[in-house]
Amino acid sequence: MRIGIAGGGGTVGGRVVEAARRRGHEAVILTRGAGVDVRDPAAVRGALDGVDAVVDVLNINTLNTRRATEFFAATTAALLEAGRAAGVGHHVALSIVGVDRAPYGYYAAKLAQERLVESGGVPWSIQRATQFHDFARQMYDGARLGPLHLAPRGRAQPVDVQEVADRLAEVVESGPQGRVTDLAGPREESLVRMVRDYARAQGVRGWIPEVSLPGGLGRAQRDGSLLPGRDAILGRRTFEAWLGELGQH
Ligand SMILES: NC(=O)c1ccc[n+]([C@@H]2O[C@H](COP(=O)([O-])OP(=O)(O)OC[C@H]3O[C@@H](n4cnc5c(N)ncnc54)[C@H](OP(=O)(O)O)[C@@H]3O)[C@@H](O)[C@H]2O)c1
C-alpha cells in the first residue's frame, strides 16, 4: 500500500513511518520538513497522488483553543479534500481518549477534528489513545511557576508511543472501521508521581510541589475523565519501563 503519513516526522509519526515500511508499505511523508505544509490545500493535493490511505498524526504545540482549532480544522480539511480528489480509500486519524468527556482547549480542537473526519467523505477510522509516556516530560516542562516545576494532580494511563504506531499500522491495513476500540497503557498512574519520577530520572533533586491545575482540563485530569473504559485495548510497556530506558540514553 502507498500510505501518506501527515506528521510522519513527529513523536508518533516517525514510528508510524517505520512500522509502515517494516510491513512492506510505501510511506509518503507529509511534513513541513519534507516540503509539504498541510495547511496548504494545493501542496497536499500534489502529495496524495496515488496514495491508498492517509494517517493523520499531525500536531501543533499549543494549549490555546483557537490556535489548536484553526490548525486541526485547516489541516484536516486539506487532507480530506485532497483525499476525495485523489480517491484515497481510507483516512485514519489519531485522537485522544476522553476528548468528548473533556472538551476543553486542545481537546475541543481534537473533538472538532473527529467530527470533520466523520463527515469528510473519505472512508475513515478514528483511533483514540491515552497520553504517551512522554506526557510526563511535557508536564514537567510546561507546568511551571517561575523557576519552580509543578506536578499537576491527575489520573493517567499512559501508553507507549511505539505501541500506538504499531496499532495505527494495523488499523490502516484493516480498512475503514469508524471509531475503533480505544488504546491505553497497561495500568493507571498518578500524574504527580509520573512528573516527579521523570524529574528524578533526569537528575533533578529540587522540590516539585503538587498542584491542582485550574480549569476544565485540569478537573478532567483529576476526575478520571481521561482514563480508558473497560473495553480498551491495553499496551504492555509500562511507564516505569519507559523511564528506565530513558535513563540509559
Ligand atoms: N502526545 C500525547 O500524549 C498524545 C496522546 C494521544 C494522541 N495524541 C495525538 O497524536 C498526534 C501526534 O502527536 P505527536 O506528539 O506525535 O506530535 P509531534 O511530535 O508534535 O509531531 C508533529 C508532526 O506534525 C508535523 N507538522 C506540524 N505542523 C505541520 C504543518 N503545518 N504541515 C505539515 N506537517 C506539520 C511536524 O513536522 P514539521 O514540523 O516538519 O512540519 C511533526 O512531524 C496529535 O494529533 C495528538 O493529538 C497525542
mmCIF file of C-alpha atoms and ligand atoms in Angstrom:
data_model
loop_
_atom_site.group_PDB
_atom_site.id
_atom_site.type_symbol
_atom_site.label_atom_id
_atom_site.label_comp_id
_atom_site.label_asym_id
_atom_site.label_seq_id
_atom_site.Cartn_x
_atom_site.Cartn_y
_atom_site.Cartn_z
ATOM 1 C CA MET A 1 0.000 0.000 0.000
ATOM 2 C CA ARG A 2 1.098 3.588 -0.569
ATOM 3 C CA ILE A 3 0.418 5.404 2.719
ATOM 4 C CA GLY A 4 0.509 9.183 3.191
ATOM 5 C CA ILE A 5 1.630 9.961 6.745
ATOM 6 C CA ALA A 6 0.787 13.523 7.746
ATOM 7 C CA GLY A 7 3.094 14.356 10.650
ATOM 8 C CA GLY A 8 5.406 11.495 9.712
ATOM 9 C CA GLY A 9 8.385 13.242 11.334
ATOM 10 C CA GLY A 10 6.830 13.596 14.785
ATOM 11 C CA THR A 11 6.956 11.596 18.017
ATOM 12 C CA VAL A 12 4.383 9.054 16.897
ATOM 13 C CA GLY A 13 4.572 9.839 13.179
ATOM 14 C CA GLY A 14 8.222 8.791 12.807
ATOM 15 C CA ARG A 15 7.320 5.429 14.295
ATOM 16 C CA VAL A 16 4.284 5.081 12.032
ATOM 17 C CA VAL A 17 6.594 5.577 9.042
ATOM 18 C CA GLU A 18 8.924 2.842 10.346
ATOM 19 C CA ALA A 19 6.026 0.497 11.113
ATOM 20 C CA ALA A 20 4.542 1.018 7.632
ATOM 21 C CA ARG A 21 7.877 0.324 5.920
ATOM 22 C CA ARG A 22 8.533 -2.720 8.110
ATOM 23 C CA ARG A 23 5.195 -4.105 6.940
ATOM 24 C CA GLY A 24 6.158 -3.656 3.307
ATOM 25 C CA HIS A 25 4.264 -0.446 2.541
ATOM 26 C CA GLU A 26 5.486 2.709 0.857
ATOM 27 C CA ALA A 27 5.420 5.765 3.140
ATOM 28 C CA VAL A 28 4.870 9.264 1.759
ATOM 29 C CA ILE A 29 5.759 11.785 4.464
ATOM 30 C CA LEU A 30 3.732 14.990 4.694
ATOM 31 C CA THR A 31 5.516 17.445 6.994
ATOM 32 C CA ARG A 32 6.935 20.902 6.522
ATOM 33 C CA GLY A 33 10.360 19.295 6.981
ATOM 34 C CA ALA A 34 9.617 17.120 3.943
ATOM 35 C CA GLY A 35 8.394 20.171 1.978
ATOM 36 C CA VAL A 36 4.621 19.814 2.460
ATOM 37 C CA ASP A 37 2.735 22.326 4.621
ATOM 38 C CA VAL A 38 -0.543 20.510 5.255
ATOM 39 C CA ARG A 39 -2.356 23.819 5.879
ATOM 40 C CA ASP A 40 -1.868 24.476 2.151
ATOM 41 C CA PRO A 41 -4.516 22.518 0.159
ATOM 42 C CA ALA A 42 -2.560 22.763 -3.111
ATOM 43 C CA ALA A 43 0.560 21.256 -1.525
ATOM 44 C CA VAL A 44 -1.474 18.381 -0.075
ATOM 45 C CA ARG A 45 -3.171 17.691 -3.406
ATOM 46 C CA GLY A 46 0.242 17.273 -5.023
ATOM 47 C CA ALA A 47 1.405 14.885 -2.304
ATOM 48 C CA LEU A 48 -1.548 12.470 -2.276
ATOM 49 C CA ASP A 49 -1.282 11.326 -5.877
ATOM 50 C CA GLY A 50 -1.588 7.525 -5.948
ATOM 51 C CA VAL A 51 -1.980 7.261 -2.175
ATOM 52 C CA ASP A 52 -4.268 4.456 -0.910
ATOM 53 C CA ALA A 53 -4.557 5.520 2.736
ATOM 54 C CA VAL A 54 -3.728 8.562 4.849
ATOM 55 C CA VAL A 55 -2.691 8.535 8.511
ATOM 56 C CA ASP A 56 -3.068 11.892 10.255
ATOM 57 C CA VAL A 57 -0.687 12.264 13.204
ATOM 58 C CA LEU A 58 -0.091 15.990 12.804
ATOM 59 C CA ASN A 59 0.228 18.144 15.872
ATOM 60 C CA ILE A 60 0.514 21.740 16.981
ATOM 61 C CA ASN A 61 2.218 22.541 20.234
ATOM 62 C CA THR A 62 -0.296 24.789 21.979
ATOM 63 C CA LEU A 63 -2.906 24.727 24.721
ATOM 64 C CA ASN A 64 -4.707 27.668 23.123
ATOM 65 C CA THR A 65 -8.177 26.574 21.942
ATOM 66 C CA ARG A 66 -8.380 28.945 18.984
ATOM 67 C CA ARG A 67 -4.909 28.148 17.603
ATOM 68 C CA ALA A 68 -5.407 24.400 18.022
ATOM 69 C CA THR A 69 -8.894 24.515 16.461
ATOM 70 C CA GLU A 70 -7.687 26.523 13.463
ATOM 71 C CA PHE A 71 -4.749 24.165 12.931
ATOM 72 C CA PHE A 72 -6.687 20.893 13.089
ATOM 73 C CA ALA A 73 -9.603 22.330 11.074
ATOM 74 C CA ALA A 74 -7.340 23.599 8.277
ATOM 75 C CA THR A 75 -5.103 20.536 8.063
ATOM 76 C CA THR A 76 -7.949 18.002 8.317
ATOM 77 C CA ALA A 77 -9.995 19.854 5.673
ATOM 78 C CA ALA A 78 -6.991 19.945 3.323
ATOM 79 C CA LEU A 79 -6.280 16.221 3.792
ATOM 80 C CA LEU A 80 -9.933 15.256 3.267
ATOM 81 C CA GLU A 81 -10.401 17.474 0.233
ATOM 82 C CA ALA A 82 -7.241 16.163 -1.416
ATOM 83 C CA GLY A 83 -8.184 12.639 -0.312
ATOM 84 C CA ARG A 84 -11.556 12.851 -2.069
ATOM 85 C CA ALA A 85 -9.944 14.227 -5.225
ATOM 86 C CA ALA A 86 -7.227 11.533 -5.267
ATOM 87 C CA GLY A 87 -9.625 8.673 -4.458
ATOM 88 C CA VAL A 88 -7.954 7.858 -1.116
ATOM 89 C CA GLY A 89 -9.781 4.841 0.280
ATOM 90 C CA HIS A 90 -9.062 5.254 3.986
ATOM 91 C CA HIS A 91 -8.408 8.233 6.265
ATOM 92 C CA VAL A 92 -7.043 7.258 9.693
ATOM 93 C CA ALA A 93 -6.895 9.907 12.419
ATOM 94 C CA LEU A 94 -5.255 9.638 15.828
ATOM 95 C CA SER A 95 -7.276 11.229 18.618
ATOM 96 C CA ILE A 96 -7.282 11.150 22.416
ATOM 97 C CA VAL A 97 -9.254 9.064 24.908
ATOM 98 C CA GLY A 98 -11.828 11.224 26.694
ATOM 99 C CA VAL A 99 -11.965 14.171 24.251
ATOM 100 C CA ASP A 100 -15.754 14.054 24.357
ATOM 101 C CA ARG A 101 -15.769 13.968 28.176
ATOM 102 C CA ALA A 102 -13.318 16.861 28.440
ATOM 103 C CA PRO A 103 -13.999 19.213 25.508
ATOM 104 C CA TYR A 104 -11.685 21.990 26.719
ATOM 105 C CA GLY A 105 -8.810 23.770 24.985
ATOM 106 C CA TYR A 106 -6.738 21.453 22.829
ATOM 107 C CA TYR A 107 -9.185 18.592 23.467
ATOM 108 C CA ALA A 108 -12.053 20.636 21.992
ATOM 109 C CA ALA A 109 -9.966 21.048 18.859
ATOM 110 C CA LYS A 110 -9.362 17.288 18.650
ATOM 111 C CA LEU A 111 -13.099 16.606 19.074
ATOM 112 C CA ALA A 112 -13.878 19.049 16.254
ATOM 113 C CA GLN A 113 -11.270 17.247 14.146
ATOM 114 C CA GLU A 114 -13.050 13.927 14.750
ATOM 115 C CA ARG A 115 -16.346 15.461 13.557
ATOM 116 C CA LEU A 116 -14.695 16.672 10.344
ATOM 117 C CA VAL A 117 -13.279 13.222 9.655
ATOM 118 C CA GLU A 118 -16.662 11.580 10.282
ATOM 119 C CA SER A 119 -18.363 13.809 7.727
ATOM 120 C CA GLY A 120 -15.454 14.335 5.325
ATOM 121 C CA GLY A 121 -16.487 11.992 2.537
ATOM 122 C CA VAL A 122 -13.423 9.718 2.770
ATOM 123 C CA PRO A 123 -13.967 6.281 4.397
ATOM 124 C CA TRP A 124 -12.432 6.653 7.843
ATOM 125 C CA SER A 125 -11.175 5.186 11.094
ATOM 126 C CA ILE A 126 -10.511 7.119 14.297
ATOM 127 C CA GLN A 127 -8.146 5.618 16.851
ATOM 128 C CA ARG A 128 -8.169 7.265 20.244
ATOM 129 C CA ALA A 129 -5.175 6.704 22.533
ATOM 130 C CA THR A 130 -4.344 7.865 26.039
ATOM 131 C CA GLN A 131 -1.352 10.126 26.726
ATOM 132 C CA PHE A 132 2.039 8.818 25.683
ATOM 133 C CA HIS A 133 4.602 8.094 28.461
ATOM 134 C CA ASP A 134 6.378 11.233 27.270
ATOM 135 C CA PHE A 135 3.451 13.229 28.705
ATOM 136 C CA ALA A 136 5.446 13.255 31.977
ATOM 137 C CA ARG A 137 8.153 15.292 30.256
ATOM 138 C CA GLN A 138 5.606 17.637 28.656
ATOM 139 C CA MET A 139 4.014 18.261 32.060
ATOM 140 C CA TYR A 140 7.395 18.730 33.743
ATOM 141 C CA ASP A 141 8.470 21.248 31.080
ATOM 142 C CA GLY A 142 5.101 23.003 30.809
ATOM 143 C CA ALA A 143 3.743 23.260 34.367
ATOM 144 C CA ARG A 144 5.933 25.936 35.954
ATOM 145 C CA LEU A 145 5.707 28.808 38.349
ATOM 146 C CA GLY A 146 8.798 30.943 37.764
ATOM 147 C CA PRO A 147 11.788 28.658 38.273
ATOM 148 C CA LEU A 148 9.683 26.062 40.098
ATOM 149 C CA HIS A 149 8.410 22.964 38.257
ATOM 150 C CA LEU A 150 4.991 21.724 39.332
ATOM 151 C CA ALA A 151 3.429 18.272 39.465
ATOM 152 C CA PRO A 152 -0.262 18.503 38.452
ATOM 153 C CA ARG A 153 -2.689 16.180 40.223
ATOM 154 C CA GLY A 154 -4.333 13.786 37.823
ATOM 155 C CA ARG A 155 -5.087 10.237 36.812
ATOM 156 C CA ALA A 156 -3.459 8.868 33.689
ATOM 157 C CA GLN A 157 -2.961 5.530 31.941
ATOM 158 C CA PRO A 158 -0.058 6.345 29.645
ATOM 159 C CA VAL A 159 0.726 4.217 26.610
ATOM 160 C CA ASP A 160 3.931 3.516 24.762
ATOM 161 C CA VAL A 161 4.256 5.509 21.560
ATOM 162 C CA GLN A 162 5.648 2.520 19.631
ATOM 163 C CA GLU A 163 2.538 0.526 20.530
ATOM 164 C CA VAL A 164 0.375 3.405 19.254
ATOM 165 C CA ALA A 165 2.285 3.447 15.962
ATOM 166 C CA ASP A 166 2.005 -0.324 15.507
ATOM 167 C CA ARG A 167 -1.718 -0.166 16.225
ATOM 168 C CA LEU A 168 -2.198 2.611 13.645
ATOM 169 C CA ALA A 169 -0.450 0.470 11.032
ATOM 170 C CA GLU A 170 -2.838 -2.400 11.873
ATOM 171 C CA VAL A 171 -5.840 -0.077 11.576
ATOM 172 C CA VAL A 172 -4.666 1.102 8.149
ATOM 173 C CA GLU A 173 -4.412 -2.495 6.941
ATOM 174 C CA SER A 174 -7.825 -3.456 8.372
ATOM 175 C CA GLY A 175 -9.640 -0.849 6.257
ATOM 176 C CA PRO A 176 -12.218 1.768 7.298
ATOM 177 C CA GLN A 177 -13.954 0.872 10.581
ATOM 178 C CA GLY A 178 -15.221 4.176 12.025
ATOM 179 C CA ARG A 179 -14.352 4.648 15.718
ATOM 180 C CA VAL A 180 -12.152 1.735 16.742
ATOM 181 C CA THR A 181 -11.538 0.462 20.275
ATOM 182 C CA ASP A 182 -9.539 2.866 22.435
ATOM 183 C CA LEU A 183 -5.873 2.147 23.139
ATOM 184 C CA ALA A 184 -4.362 2.719 26.596
ATOM 185 C CA GLY A 185 -1.311 1.792 28.638
ATOM 186 C CA PRO A 186 -1.173 -1.268 30.890
ATOM 187 C CA ARG A 187 -2.039 0.460 34.183
ATOM 188 C CA GLU A 188 -3.213 3.650 35.842
ATOM 189 C CA GLU A 189 -0.543 6.017 37.147
ATOM 190 C CA SER A 190 -0.580 9.139 39.281
ATOM 191 C CA LEU A 191 0.386 12.157 37.196
ATOM 192 C CA VAL A 192 2.158 13.650 40.227
ATOM 193 C CA ARG A 193 4.313 10.535 40.531
ATOM 194 C CA MET A 194 4.983 10.433 36.782
ATOM 195 C CA VAL A 195 6.265 14.023 36.780
ATOM 196 C CA ARG A 196 8.373 13.572 39.910
ATOM 197 C CA ASP A 197 9.825 10.233 38.753
ATOM 198 C CA TYR A 198 10.645 11.768 35.373
ATOM 199 C CA ALA A 199 12.424 14.686 37.079
ATOM 200 C CA ARG A 200 14.397 12.366 39.384
ATOM 201 C CA ALA A 201 15.402 10.238 36.383
ATOM 202 C CA GLN A 202 16.805 13.444 34.846
ATOM 203 C CA GLY A 203 18.871 14.071 37.976
ATOM 204 C CA VAL A 204 16.626 16.878 39.301
ATOM 205 C CA ARG A 205 16.714 16.946 43.101
ATOM 206 C CA GLY A 206 14.663 20.060 43.940
ATOM 207 C CA TRP A 207 11.167 20.407 45.387
ATOM 208 C CA ILE A 208 8.340 19.755 42.895
ATOM 209 C CA PRO A 209 5.108 20.793 44.598
ATOM 210 C CA GLU A 210 1.827 19.073 43.833
ATOM 211 C CA VAL A 211 -0.855 21.399 42.364
ATOM 212 C CA SER A 212 -4.409 21.261 41.039
ATOM 213 C CA LEU A 213 -4.425 22.891 37.601
ATOM 214 C CA PRO A 214 -7.340 25.320 37.213
ATOM 215 C CA GLY A 215 -9.997 24.975 34.503
ATOM 216 C CA GLY A 216 -11.944 22.183 32.888
ATOM 217 C CA LEU A 217 -8.973 20.230 31.602
ATOM 218 C CA GLY A 218 -7.269 20.160 34.998
ATOM 219 C CA ARG A 219 -10.546 18.963 36.529
ATOM 220 C CA ALA A 220 -10.952 16.298 33.853
ATOM 221 C CA GLN A 221 -7.415 15.052 34.545
ATOM 222 C CA ARG A 222 -8.260 14.691 38.233
ATOM 223 C CA ASP A 223 -11.732 13.175 37.958
ATOM 224 C CA GLY A 224 -10.658 10.325 35.676
ATOM 225 C CA SER A 225 -12.415 11.585 32.519
ATOM 226 C CA LEU A 226 -9.281 10.853 30.503
ATOM 227 C CA LEU A 227 -8.991 7.226 31.617
ATOM 228 C CA PRO A 228 -9.970 4.442 29.209
ATOM 229 C CA GLY A 229 -13.119 2.362 29.513
ATOM 230 C CA ARG A 230 -13.072 -1.321 30.469
ATOM 231 C CA ASP A 231 -13.110 -2.456 26.852
ATOM 232 C CA ALA A 232 -9.911 -0.584 25.849
ATOM 233 C CA ILE A 233 -7.026 -2.428 24.232
ATOM 234 C CA LEU A 234 -4.120 -2.268 26.684
ATOM 235 C CA GLY A 235 -0.478 -1.926 25.684
ATOM 236 C CA ARG A 236 2.236 -3.864 27.532
ATOM 237 C CA ARG A 237 5.056 -1.412 28.123
ATOM 238 C CA THR A 238 4.785 0.358 31.491
ATOM 239 C CA PHE A 239 5.718 3.925 32.333
ATOM 240 C CA GLU A 240 8.383 2.513 34.666
ATOM 241 C CA ALA A 241 9.983 0.543 31.815
ATOM 242 C CA TRP A 242 9.943 3.637 29.574
ATOM 243 C CA LEU A 243 11.573 5.701 32.320
ATOM 244 C CA GLY A 244 14.207 3.025 32.924
ATOM 245 C CA GLU A 245 15.257 3.071 29.287
ATOM 246 C CA LEU A 246 15.223 6.865 29.138
ATOM 247 C CA GLY A 247 17.871 6.921 31.856
ATOM 248 C CA GLN A 248 20.161 4.734 29.755
ATOM 249 C CA HIS A 249 20.404 7.187 26.829
HETATM 250 N N1 LIG B 1 1.218 13.298 22.998
HETATM 251 C C1 LIG B 1 0.244 12.546 23.502
HETATM 252 O O1 LIG B 1 0.262 12.188 24.695
HETATM 253 C C2 LIG B 1 -0.913 12.112 22.595
HETATM 254 C C3 LIG B 1 -1.847 11.176 23.036
HETATM 255 C C4 LIG B 1 -2.881 10.766 22.174
HETATM 256 C C5 LIG B 1 -2.964 11.322 20.896
HETATM 257 N N2 LIG B 1 -2.042 12.247 20.522
HETATM 258 C C6 LIG B 1 -2.156 12.825 19.174
HETATM 259 O O2 LIG B 1 -1.070 12.363 18.404
HETATM 260 C C7 LIG B 1 -0.829 13.284 17.339
HETATM 261 C C8 LIG B 1 0.665 13.427 17.118
HETATM 262 O O3 LIG B 1 1.278 13.934 18.280
HETATM 263 P P1 LIG B 1 2.870 13.964 18.430
HETATM 264 O O4 LIG B 1 3.153 14.282 19.852
HETATM 265 O O5 LIG B 1 3.475 12.749 17.807
HETATM 266 O O6 LIG B 1 3.236 15.228 17.511
HETATM 267 P P2 LIG B 1 4.645 15.952 17.319
HETATM 268 O O7 LIG B 1 5.767 15.127 17.849
HETATM 269 O O8 LIG B 1 4.488 17.356 17.802
HETATM 270 O O9 LIG B 1 4.804 15.958 15.712
HETATM 271 C C9 LIG B 1 4.009 16.774 14.924
HETATM 272 C C10 LIG B 1 4.280 16.488 13.457
HETATM 273 O O10 LIG B 1 3.398 17.328 12.684
HETATM 274 C C11 LIG B 1 4.182 17.982 11.681
HETATM 275 N N3 LIG B 1 3.538 19.261 11.379
HETATM 276 C C12 LIG B 1 3.199 20.281 12.230
HETATM 277 N N4 LIG B 1 2.636 21.300 11.551
HETATM 278 C C13 LIG B 1 2.606 20.924 10.242
HETATM 279 C C14 LIG B 1 2.143 21.535 9.048
HETATM 280 N N5 LIG B 1 1.596 22.754 9.033
HETATM 281 N N6 LIG B 1 2.279 20.849 7.883
HETATM 282 C C15 LIG B 1 2.863 19.614 7.850
HETATM 283 N N7 LIG B 1 3.308 18.988 8.953
HETATM 284 C C16 LIG B 1 3.190 19.632 10.127
HETATM 285 C C17 LIG B 1 5.565 18.109 12.274
HETATM 286 O O11 LIG B 1 6.571 18.199 11.279
HETATM 287 P P3 LIG B 1 7.167 19.615 10.748
HETATM 288 O O12 LIG B 1 7.429 20.458 11.965
HETATM 289 O O13 LIG B 1 8.381 19.231 9.962
HETATM 290 O O14 LIG B 1 6.107 20.208 9.888
HETATM 291 C C18 LIG B 1 5.697 16.780 13.009
HETATM 292 O O15 LIG B 1 6.118 15.779 12.110
HETATM 293 C C19 LIG B 1 -1.571 14.580 17.724
HETATM 294 O O16 LIG B 1 -2.684 14.741 16.887
HETATM 295 C C20 LIG B 1 -2.015 14.340 19.149
HETATM 296 O O17 LIG B 1 -3.262 14.950 19.435
HETATM 297 C C21 LIG B 1 -1.019 12.637 21.312
#
